[in-house]
Short mmCIF file of C-alpha atoms in Angstrom, two decimals:
data_model
loop_
_atom_site.label_atom_id
_atom_site.label_comp_id
_atom_site.label_asym_id
_atom_site.label_seq_id
_atom_site.Cartn_x
_atom_site.Cartn_y
_atom_site.Cartn_z
CA MET A 22 9.93 231.75 176.21
CA ASP A 23 7.51 231.13 179.60
CA GLY A 24 10.09 229.41 181.74
CA ALA A 25 7.88 226.33 182.00
CA LEU A 26 9.66 222.83 182.42
CA PRO A 27 9.08 220.54 179.06
CA GLY A 28 6.62 218.07 179.63
CA TRP A 29 9.12 214.94 179.91
CA ALA A 30 11.04 216.86 182.76
CA LEU A 31 8.74 216.63 185.63
CA PRO A 32 8.32 212.80 185.35
CA LEU A 33 11.99 212.33 184.78
CA LEU A 34 12.83 214.20 188.04
CA TYR A 35 10.16 212.52 189.97
CA ALA A 36 11.49 209.35 189.05
CA LEU A 37 15.07 209.99 189.53
CA ALA A 38 13.91 211.87 193.13
CA LEU A 39 12.03 208.75 194.24
CA TRP A 40 14.55 206.14 193.25
CA TRP A 41 17.36 208.11 195.15
CA ALA A 42 15.54 208.91 198.23
CA ALA A 43 13.80 205.48 198.65
CA THR A 44 17.34 203.62 197.92
CA GLY A 45 18.85 205.97 201.02
CA VAL A 46 16.06 205.34 203.35
CA ILE A 47 16.20 201.50 202.73
CA LEU A 48 20.32 201.79 203.24
CA TYR A 49 19.51 203.79 206.16
CA LEU A 50 16.81 201.61 207.87
CA ASP A 51 18.89 198.49 207.22
CA GLY A 52 21.95 200.31 209.08
CA LEU A 53 20.50 200.60 212.06
CA PRO A 54 20.78 197.99 214.77
CA ARG A 55 18.70 194.72 214.25
CA ARG A 56 16.38 195.31 216.96
CA THR A 57 14.68 198.28 215.07
CA PHE A 58 14.01 195.67 211.95
CA ARG A 59 10.72 194.30 213.34
CA ILE A 60 9.08 197.88 213.50
CA SER A 61 10.94 198.88 210.19
CA MET A 62 9.18 195.72 208.03
CA THR A 63 5.89 196.62 210.07
CA VAL A 64 5.61 199.79 208.93
CA ALA A 65 6.71 199.04 205.44
CA SER A 66 4.20 196.31 205.19
CA VAL A 67 1.38 198.75 206.01
CA LEU A 68 2.83 201.03 203.15
CA ALA A 69 3.01 198.01 200.66
CA ILE A 70 -0.56 197.12 201.48
CA ALA A 71 -1.85 200.81 200.86
CA ALA A 72 0.25 200.78 197.58
CA LEU A 73 -1.25 197.52 196.48
CA VAL A 74 -4.69 199.14 196.86
CA GLY A 75 -3.27 202.44 195.36
CA LEU A 76 -2.09 200.44 192.03
CA GLN A 77 -5.28 198.92 192.07
CA HIS A 78 -7.16 202.00 191.96
CA SER A 79 -4.58 203.60 189.87
CA ALA A 80 -5.02 200.83 187.08
CA ARG A 81 -8.43 202.32 185.97
CA LEU A 82 -7.22 205.97 185.80
CA ASP A 83 -6.09 206.63 182.22
CA SER A 84 -4.39 209.77 183.10
CA ALA A 85 -0.91 211.46 184.06
CA LEU A 86 -2.11 211.01 187.80
CA GLY A 87 -2.97 207.41 187.52
CA SER A 88 0.60 206.88 185.53
CA TYR A 89 2.22 208.44 188.69
CA CYS A 90 0.34 207.00 191.28
CA GLY A 91 1.00 203.14 189.47
CA PHE A 92 4.51 203.80 189.29
CA THR A 93 5.01 205.27 192.87
CA SER A 94 2.73 202.23 194.10
CA ALA A 95 4.88 199.96 192.27
CA LEU A 96 8.17 201.25 193.86
CA VAL A 97 6.85 200.97 197.50
CA VAL A 98 6.01 197.19 196.82
CA TRP A 99 9.59 197.00 195.34
CA GLY A 100 11.01 198.79 198.35
CA TRP A 101 9.25 196.05 200.52
CA MET A 102 11.08 193.24 198.84
CA GLU A 103 14.30 194.93 198.93
CA MET A 104 13.99 195.45 202.85
CA SER A 105 12.76 192.06 203.51
CA PHE A 106 16.07 190.80 201.67
CA LEU A 107 18.17 193.06 203.21
CA MET A 108 16.86 192.88 206.79
CA GLY A 109 17.16 188.90 206.10
CA TRP A 110 13.54 188.19 206.68
CA VAL A 111 13.41 186.92 202.86
CA THR A 112 16.55 185.47 201.42
CA GLY A 113 17.17 181.64 201.00
CA PRO A 114 17.94 178.36 202.72
CA ARG A 115 21.76 179.00 202.28
CA LYS A 116 23.11 180.94 205.19
CA HIS A 117 26.87 180.75 204.97
CA ALA A 118 29.66 181.78 202.25
CA CYS A 119 30.57 179.44 199.51
CA ALA A 120 33.90 177.37 200.12
CA ALA A 121 36.90 178.69 198.94
CA GLY A 122 37.68 177.08 195.30
CA CYS A 123 33.93 176.18 194.76
CA ASP A 124 33.18 177.25 191.10
CA GLY A 125 30.97 176.63 188.00
CA LEU A 126 27.70 175.20 188.21
CA ALA A 127 27.69 174.16 191.80
CA HIS A 128 29.06 177.60 192.78
CA PHE A 129 25.86 179.00 190.87
CA ARG A 130 23.62 176.58 192.32
CA HIS A 131 24.82 177.63 195.87
CA ALA A 132 24.65 181.20 195.06
CA THR A 133 20.88 180.22 193.40
CA GLU A 134 20.10 178.57 196.93
CA ALA A 135 21.14 181.83 199.10
CA ILE A 136 18.68 184.23 197.46
CA ILE A 137 15.87 181.75 196.27
CA HIS A 138 13.14 182.55 198.60
CA HIS A 139 13.76 186.27 197.91
CA GLU A 140 13.24 185.58 194.22
CA LEU A 141 10.05 183.76 194.52
CA ALA A 142 8.81 186.34 196.78
CA ILE A 143 9.65 188.85 193.66
CA ALA A 144 7.65 186.41 191.35
CA GLY A 145 4.75 186.39 193.56
CA GLY A 146 4.71 190.18 193.72
CA ALA A 147 4.60 190.12 190.13
CA LEU A 148 1.89 187.78 190.03
CA LEU A 149 -0.12 189.57 192.34
CA ILE A 150 -0.15 192.66 190.46
CA TYR A 151 -0.76 191.26 187.21
CA LEU A 152 -4.15 189.91 188.98
CA LEU A 153 -4.85 193.09 190.92
CA THR A 154 -4.62 195.03 187.38
CA LEU A 155 -5.80 192.59 185.04
CA ASP A 156 -7.75 194.12 182.03
CA ALA A 157 -7.09 197.55 183.40
CA ALA A 158 -6.61 200.72 181.33
CA ASN A 159 -3.25 201.72 183.20
CA ALA A 160 -0.50 199.12 183.48
CA THR A 161 2.08 201.81 184.60
CA ALA A 162 2.44 199.69 187.91
CA LEU A 163 3.02 196.29 186.29
CA HIS A 164 5.39 197.65 183.65
CA SER A 165 7.21 199.40 186.62
CA TYR A 166 7.67 196.36 188.70
CA LEU A 167 8.74 194.06 185.94
CA LEU A 168 11.49 196.55 184.76
CA LEU A 169 12.86 196.76 188.25
CA TRP A 170 12.72 193.22 188.53
CA GLY A 171 14.56 192.89 185.17
CA MET A 172 17.30 195.19 186.38
CA ARG A 173 17.92 193.78 189.39
CA LEU A 174 18.19 190.02 188.08
CA SER A 175 20.75 191.47 185.54
CA ALA A 176 22.77 193.13 188.26
CA LYS A 177 22.78 189.83 190.56
CA LEU A 178 24.24 187.83 187.44
CA ASN A 179 26.89 190.27 186.54
CA LEU A 180 27.78 190.36 190.27
CA HIS A 181 27.72 186.49 190.27
CA PHE A 182 29.69 186.53 186.75
CA GLY A 183 31.97 189.13 187.76
CA VAL A 184 32.52 192.76 187.79
CA ARG A 185 34.96 195.46 189.05
CA ASN A 186 32.90 196.90 191.71
CA PHE A 187 30.67 194.97 194.19
CA SER A 188 29.18 197.83 195.63
CA GLU A 189 29.62 195.70 198.98
CA GLU A 190 29.45 198.66 201.29
CA PHE A 191 25.32 198.23 200.75
CA LEU A 192 25.62 194.88 202.22
CA PRO A 193 24.66 194.48 206.06
CA PRO A 194 27.06 192.06 208.69
CA HIS A 195 24.35 189.66 208.44
CA LEU A 196 24.81 189.15 204.51
CA LEU A 197 28.16 189.61 204.21
CA TYR A 198 28.49 185.80 203.25
CA LEU A 199 26.79 187.01 199.89
CA LYS A 200 30.38 188.45 198.87
CA SER A 201 31.44 184.98 198.28
CA PHE A 202 29.08 184.18 195.65
CA PHE A 203 30.83 187.34 193.76
CA ARG A 204 33.80 187.79 191.53
CA ARG A 205 35.70 190.69 190.91
CA ARG A 206 36.83 190.91 187.19
CA ARG A 207 37.00 193.83 184.98
CA MET A 208 33.84 192.70 182.99
CA ASN A 209 32.04 189.40 182.28
CA ALA A 210 30.29 187.98 179.02
CA LEU A 211 26.97 188.91 179.99
CA TRP A 212 27.74 192.72 180.99
CA PRO A 213 27.88 194.05 177.19
CA LEU A 214 24.67 192.36 176.69
CA SER A 215 23.02 193.94 179.48
CA ILE A 216 24.18 197.19 178.24
CA VAL A 217 23.12 196.69 174.87
CA ALA A 218 19.62 195.24 175.91
CA GLY A 219 19.09 198.20 178.45
CA SER A 220 19.95 200.78 176.18
CA ALA A 221 17.82 199.59 173.55
CA LEU A 222 15.02 199.43 175.69
CA THR A 223 15.73 202.88 177.08
CA GLY A 224 15.91 204.32 173.30
CA GLU A 225 12.60 202.52 172.73
CA LEU A 226 10.80 204.03 175.75
CA ILE A 227 12.12 207.51 174.96
CA GLY A 228 10.99 207.50 171.19
CA HIS A 229 7.13 206.15 172.37
CA ALA A 230 7.56 208.75 174.82
CA ALA A 231 8.41 211.29 172.40
CA ALA A 232 5.73 210.48 170.04
CA ALA A 233 3.04 210.35 172.54
CA ALA A 234 0.90 213.67 173.47
CA PRO A 235 2.72 215.71 175.74
CA GLY A 236 1.61 215.46 179.35
CA SER A 237 -0.83 212.54 178.48
CA ALA A 238 -0.79 209.10 180.42
CA ASP A 239 1.18 207.63 178.03
CA ALA A 240 3.96 209.81 177.81
CA VAL A 241 4.34 210.22 181.72
CA ALA A 242 4.32 206.71 182.10
CA LEU A 243 6.88 205.96 179.21
CA THR A 244 9.18 208.68 180.66
CA LEU A 245 8.96 207.38 184.22
CA LEU A 246 9.96 203.84 182.73
CA ALA A 247 12.49 205.20 180.35
CA THR A 248 14.18 207.07 183.48
CA MET A 249 14.52 203.66 185.36
CA ALA A 250 15.53 201.83 182.69
CA GLY A 251 18.39 204.52 181.96
CA LEU A 252 19.34 204.40 185.31
CA ALA A 253 19.67 200.72 185.12
CA VAL A 254 22.21 201.19 182.44
CA VAL A 255 24.03 203.86 184.54
CA GLU A 256 24.20 201.14 187.47
CA HIS A 257 25.61 198.60 185.21
CA LEU A 258 28.22 200.96 184.05
CA PHE A 259 29.31 201.91 187.34
CA MET A 260 29.67 198.05 188.10
CA VAL A 261 32.92 198.25 185.88
CA LEU A 262 33.97 201.91 186.02
CA PRO A 263 36.62 202.81 189.02
CA LEU A 264 34.28 205.94 190.14
CA PRO A 265 32.77 206.33 193.58
CA PHE A 266 29.03 206.06 192.21
CA ASN A 267 27.70 205.07 195.33
CA ALA A 268 28.57 208.00 197.17
CA ILE A 269 25.33 209.51 196.14
CA TRP A 270 23.97 207.69 199.12
CA ASN A 271 26.49 208.19 201.64
CA TRP A 272 23.98 209.92 204.00
CA GLY A 273 21.89 206.56 203.88
CA LEU A 274 24.92 204.92 205.08
CA LYS A 275 25.38 207.12 207.99
CA SER A 276 23.44 204.75 210.39
CA ARG A 277 25.67 201.65 209.73
CA ALA A 278 29.00 203.95 210.39
CA ARG A 279 27.43 204.83 213.61
CA GLU A 280 26.65 201.30 214.60
CA GLU A 281 30.12 200.41 213.91
CA VAL A 282 31.24 202.89 216.48
CA LYS A 283 31.20 201.26 219.88
CA PRO A 284 31.71 203.23 223.25
CA LEU A 285 34.66 202.29 225.56
#
């Protein structure tokens, strides 16, 4: 044995590290005083534009490097989407909590009104990435973005229908009204379907990655996607398990804790 990592280890570790670091950075920036949001979004917008250029370029690279570039670019664009929402720039026309006792279709409609602009922005991002990578050899960026969209939409629906853990500590003060659209339950009817679908997708991606030539563009891309799909399953599991999964981002929440401490 030469001690070298197996071919799937590097893309798996890369996806894990990028997911963990990007989430923490966004939480940290969102926890800073609101006067900093403009500069944060300006920098994020520059990075997102660079990522769009990068994913268009990487779409023509049928190589492992192209897969890494496409995946990274998609996550940068997705990070812009997350920041625009958490910082309150792109949310929805409803800016206040739902009335106590509101339920059923009306409650779902109110929840949709609170986030619809963000959902439309995400859809617009998907369309833009599709057009930038149309008929390209490497579709890693588009597949990564669509996977992130699917896992996030599933998470939002499960929060609305009811789970044990809300991760409400991730919500900044200006978005606390969104908690009124969540429901605390042991689980809901959608949750098992999300777990089964996510697990099936993860298994399918792992199978295709294992069948691809080690180190090839397909092997890297499929491993990156399988890792993200697996993380989506884990995130959904911790919605109903009484375990402190969010503690891995305590460092990202430190800026929010400092903001809460006011000098006398």
